[in-house]
Structure formats: C-alpha cells, structure tokens
Coordinates of C-alpha atoms in Angstrom, one line a residue:
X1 CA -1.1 8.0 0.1
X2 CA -3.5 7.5 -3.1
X3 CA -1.1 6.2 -5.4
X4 CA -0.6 3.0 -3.0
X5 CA -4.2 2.2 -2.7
X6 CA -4.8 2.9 -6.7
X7 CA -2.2 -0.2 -6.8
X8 CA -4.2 -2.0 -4.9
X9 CA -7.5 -0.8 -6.8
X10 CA -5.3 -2.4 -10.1
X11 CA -4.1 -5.3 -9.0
X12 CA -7.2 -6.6 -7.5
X13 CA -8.6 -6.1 -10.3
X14 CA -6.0 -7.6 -12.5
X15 CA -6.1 -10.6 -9.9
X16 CA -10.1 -10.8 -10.2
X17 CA -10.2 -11.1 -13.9
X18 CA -7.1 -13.1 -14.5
X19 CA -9.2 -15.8 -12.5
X20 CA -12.5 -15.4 -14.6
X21 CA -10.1 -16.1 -17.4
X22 CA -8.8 -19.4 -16.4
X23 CA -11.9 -20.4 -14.6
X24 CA -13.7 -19.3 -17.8
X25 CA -11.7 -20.9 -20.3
X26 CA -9.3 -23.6 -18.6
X27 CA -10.6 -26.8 -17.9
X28 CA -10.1 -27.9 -13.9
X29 CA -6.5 -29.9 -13.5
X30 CA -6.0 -28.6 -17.6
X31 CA -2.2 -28.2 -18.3
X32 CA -1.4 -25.4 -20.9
X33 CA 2.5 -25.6 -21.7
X34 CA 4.1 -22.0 -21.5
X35 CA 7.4 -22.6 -21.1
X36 CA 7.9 -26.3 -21.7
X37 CA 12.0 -26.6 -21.4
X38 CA 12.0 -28.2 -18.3
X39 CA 8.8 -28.4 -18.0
X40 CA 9.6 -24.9 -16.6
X41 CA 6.1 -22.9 -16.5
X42 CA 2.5 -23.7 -17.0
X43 CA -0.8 -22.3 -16.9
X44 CA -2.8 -25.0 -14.5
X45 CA -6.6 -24.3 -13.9
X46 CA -6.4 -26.0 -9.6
X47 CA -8.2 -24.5 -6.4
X48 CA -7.0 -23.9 -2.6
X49 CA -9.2 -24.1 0.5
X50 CA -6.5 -23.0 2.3
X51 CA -4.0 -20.3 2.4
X52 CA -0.8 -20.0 0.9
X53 CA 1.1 -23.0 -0.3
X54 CA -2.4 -24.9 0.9
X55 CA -1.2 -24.4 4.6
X56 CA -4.9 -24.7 6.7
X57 CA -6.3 -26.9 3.4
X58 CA -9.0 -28.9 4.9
X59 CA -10.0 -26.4 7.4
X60 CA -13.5 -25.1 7.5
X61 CA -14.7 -22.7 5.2
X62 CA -15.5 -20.0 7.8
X63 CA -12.4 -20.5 9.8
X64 CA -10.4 -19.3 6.5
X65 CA -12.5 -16.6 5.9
X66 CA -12.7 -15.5 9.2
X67 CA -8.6 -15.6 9.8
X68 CA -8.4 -13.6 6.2
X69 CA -11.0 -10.9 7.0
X70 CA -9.0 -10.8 11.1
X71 CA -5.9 -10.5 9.1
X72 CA -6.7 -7.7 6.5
X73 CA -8.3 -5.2 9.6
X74 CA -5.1 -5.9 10.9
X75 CA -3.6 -4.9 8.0
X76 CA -5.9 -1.7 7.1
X77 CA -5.6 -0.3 11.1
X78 CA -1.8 -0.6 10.9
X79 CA -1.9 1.2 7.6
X80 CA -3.9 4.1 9.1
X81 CA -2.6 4.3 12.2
X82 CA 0.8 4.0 12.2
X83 CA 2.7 7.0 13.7
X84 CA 5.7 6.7 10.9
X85 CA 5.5 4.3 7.7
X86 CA 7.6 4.6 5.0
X87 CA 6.9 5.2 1.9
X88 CA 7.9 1.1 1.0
X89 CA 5.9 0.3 3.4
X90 CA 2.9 2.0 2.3
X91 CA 3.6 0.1 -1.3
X92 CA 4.1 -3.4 0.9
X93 CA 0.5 -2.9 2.5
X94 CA -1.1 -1.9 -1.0
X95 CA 0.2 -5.2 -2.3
X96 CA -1.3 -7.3 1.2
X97 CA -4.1 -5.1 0.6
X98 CA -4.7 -6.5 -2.7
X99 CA -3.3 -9.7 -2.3
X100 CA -5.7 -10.6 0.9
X101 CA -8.7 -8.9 -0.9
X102 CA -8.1 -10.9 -4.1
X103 CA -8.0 -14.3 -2.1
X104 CA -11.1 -13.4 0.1
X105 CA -13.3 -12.7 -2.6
X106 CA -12.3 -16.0 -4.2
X107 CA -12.9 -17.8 -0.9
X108 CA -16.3 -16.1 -0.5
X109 CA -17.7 -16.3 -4.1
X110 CA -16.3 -19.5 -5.6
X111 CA -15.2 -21.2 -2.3
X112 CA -11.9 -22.0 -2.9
X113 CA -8.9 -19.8 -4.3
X114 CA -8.4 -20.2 -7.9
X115 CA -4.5 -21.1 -8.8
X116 CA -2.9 -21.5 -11.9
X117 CA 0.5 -20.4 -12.2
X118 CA 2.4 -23.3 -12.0
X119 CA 6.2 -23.5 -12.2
X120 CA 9.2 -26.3 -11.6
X121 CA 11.6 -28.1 -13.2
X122 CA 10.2 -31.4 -14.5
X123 CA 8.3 -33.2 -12.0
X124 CA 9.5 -30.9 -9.2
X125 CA 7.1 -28.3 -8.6
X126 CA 6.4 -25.1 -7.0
X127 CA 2.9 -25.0 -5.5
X128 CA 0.5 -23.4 -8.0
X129 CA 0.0 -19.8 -6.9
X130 CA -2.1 -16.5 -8.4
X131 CA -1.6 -12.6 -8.9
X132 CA -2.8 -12.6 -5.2
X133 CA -0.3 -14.7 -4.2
X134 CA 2.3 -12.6 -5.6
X135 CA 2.2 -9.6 -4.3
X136 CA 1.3 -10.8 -0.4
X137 CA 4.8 -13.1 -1.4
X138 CA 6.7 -9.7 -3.1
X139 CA 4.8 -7.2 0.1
X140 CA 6.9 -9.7 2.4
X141 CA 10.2 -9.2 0.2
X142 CA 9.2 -5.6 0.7
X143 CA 8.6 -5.7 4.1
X144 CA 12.4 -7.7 4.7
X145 CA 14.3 -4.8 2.6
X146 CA 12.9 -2.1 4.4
X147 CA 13.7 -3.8 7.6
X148 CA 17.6 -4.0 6.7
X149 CA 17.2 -0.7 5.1
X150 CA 15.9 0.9 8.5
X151 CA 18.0 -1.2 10.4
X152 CA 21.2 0.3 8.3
X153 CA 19.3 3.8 9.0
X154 CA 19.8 3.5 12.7
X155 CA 22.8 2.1 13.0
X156 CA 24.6 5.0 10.8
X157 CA 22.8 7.5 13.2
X158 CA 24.2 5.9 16.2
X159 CA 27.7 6.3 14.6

C-alpha cells in the first residue's frame, strides 16, 4: 500500500515543479521546437480553466475546484474502502491521486492549469496537456486493462 502513494508523493511533485519550470522560464503562448519533423512535439507555455482537453473552460472558478476536490474524495474513499482492489488498481488511483492533486493545486494557486506539452503533426494538434494530465489519461488505460483482465479472470473461473 505505500509504494502506490510514494508514486503519487513523486509525481506530484515532478508535476509541481515541471510547471514552475515553464511558468518560470517560458514566455506565455512561447513555442520551443523539440521535435520539429512534423512539427511533431513542442514545449508550449498555455493555461486551462477547465478540465481536461479544456472540457468546462469558461466555467467558474469555484465550480472547477469544487468538482476536482468532489472528485478526488471520491477517489481517496474508494481507495480505502474498497473490499478487494487489485494491485493495478491501487497504481491507477496513485496516478488519479496525483494527477487530480497536481491540477487542483494549479487551479487554486495560479488559477488556471498550466499546459505545455504540445504534440501534432503540422497544424493538427493534440490539445496541450501536463504530467497531471498524463497519468489521470495512463490511470484510465490502467483502469480499462484491469477491466478485461478481470473480466478474462471470471470468465475462466466459470469454465
């Protein structure tokens, strides 16, 4: 049970500082070129109001607090109270843990979510996302493999 929450400990802190960095040291709307083939990958300094992929952008501040904060209980009590959770699961919660706590405190101290990976091909682009972002997006991926892996579970029992 610790290792999962230490993962969350790290990459809410990797999350944290990797958007002092580019708030620190990227200009707002500034395009750094990582990968330019393609115009493939970028580092792009932008902020969200909303959640992810800018779904609820334009929505009041507390509304989008107050969904995140309803959302990680949620999280936490399921975590904790669960009769069985594998141990996937455990590692899918440490990364909404993370993910959800990374955003929040973005939303609460710098009122906005601080984005900046930023990949596409040319002109077509993926909406710029963050470390948050990523694990809440890989927790879900997680969530979906465990769910065919159980299901796979049962279904051999049954046989």
């Amino acid at each position: 049970m610790k290792k999962p929450l230490i993962l969350t400990f790290v990459l809410f802190i990797a999350d944290q500082l990797s958007k002092y960095i580019i708030a620190s040291f990227v200009s707002y709307g500034a395009v750094i070129k990582v990968i330019p083939f393609f115009n493939f990958f970028n580092i792009t300094h932008v902020s969200n109001t909303g959640a992810a992929f800018s779904i609820l952008q334009g929505y009041n501040f507390a509304f989008t607090v107050l969904i995140a904060v309803i959302l990680l209980a949620v999280a936490v009590w399921l975590y904790f109270n669960a009769n069985k959770i594998t141990i996937l699961q455990r590692y899918a919660f440490a990364l909404i843990f993370a993910g959800g706590l990374g955003n929040l405190t973005d939303r609460i101290f710098r009122g906005a979510v601080v984005d900046f990976f930023d990949f596409g091909i040319n002109y077509l682009r993926w909406p710029a996302f963050n470390i948050a972002d990523s694990c809440i997006c890989i927790a879900a991926g997680l969530i979906i493999i465990d769910m065919f892996r159980s299901k796979e579970q049962i279904t051999a029992k049954n046989k």
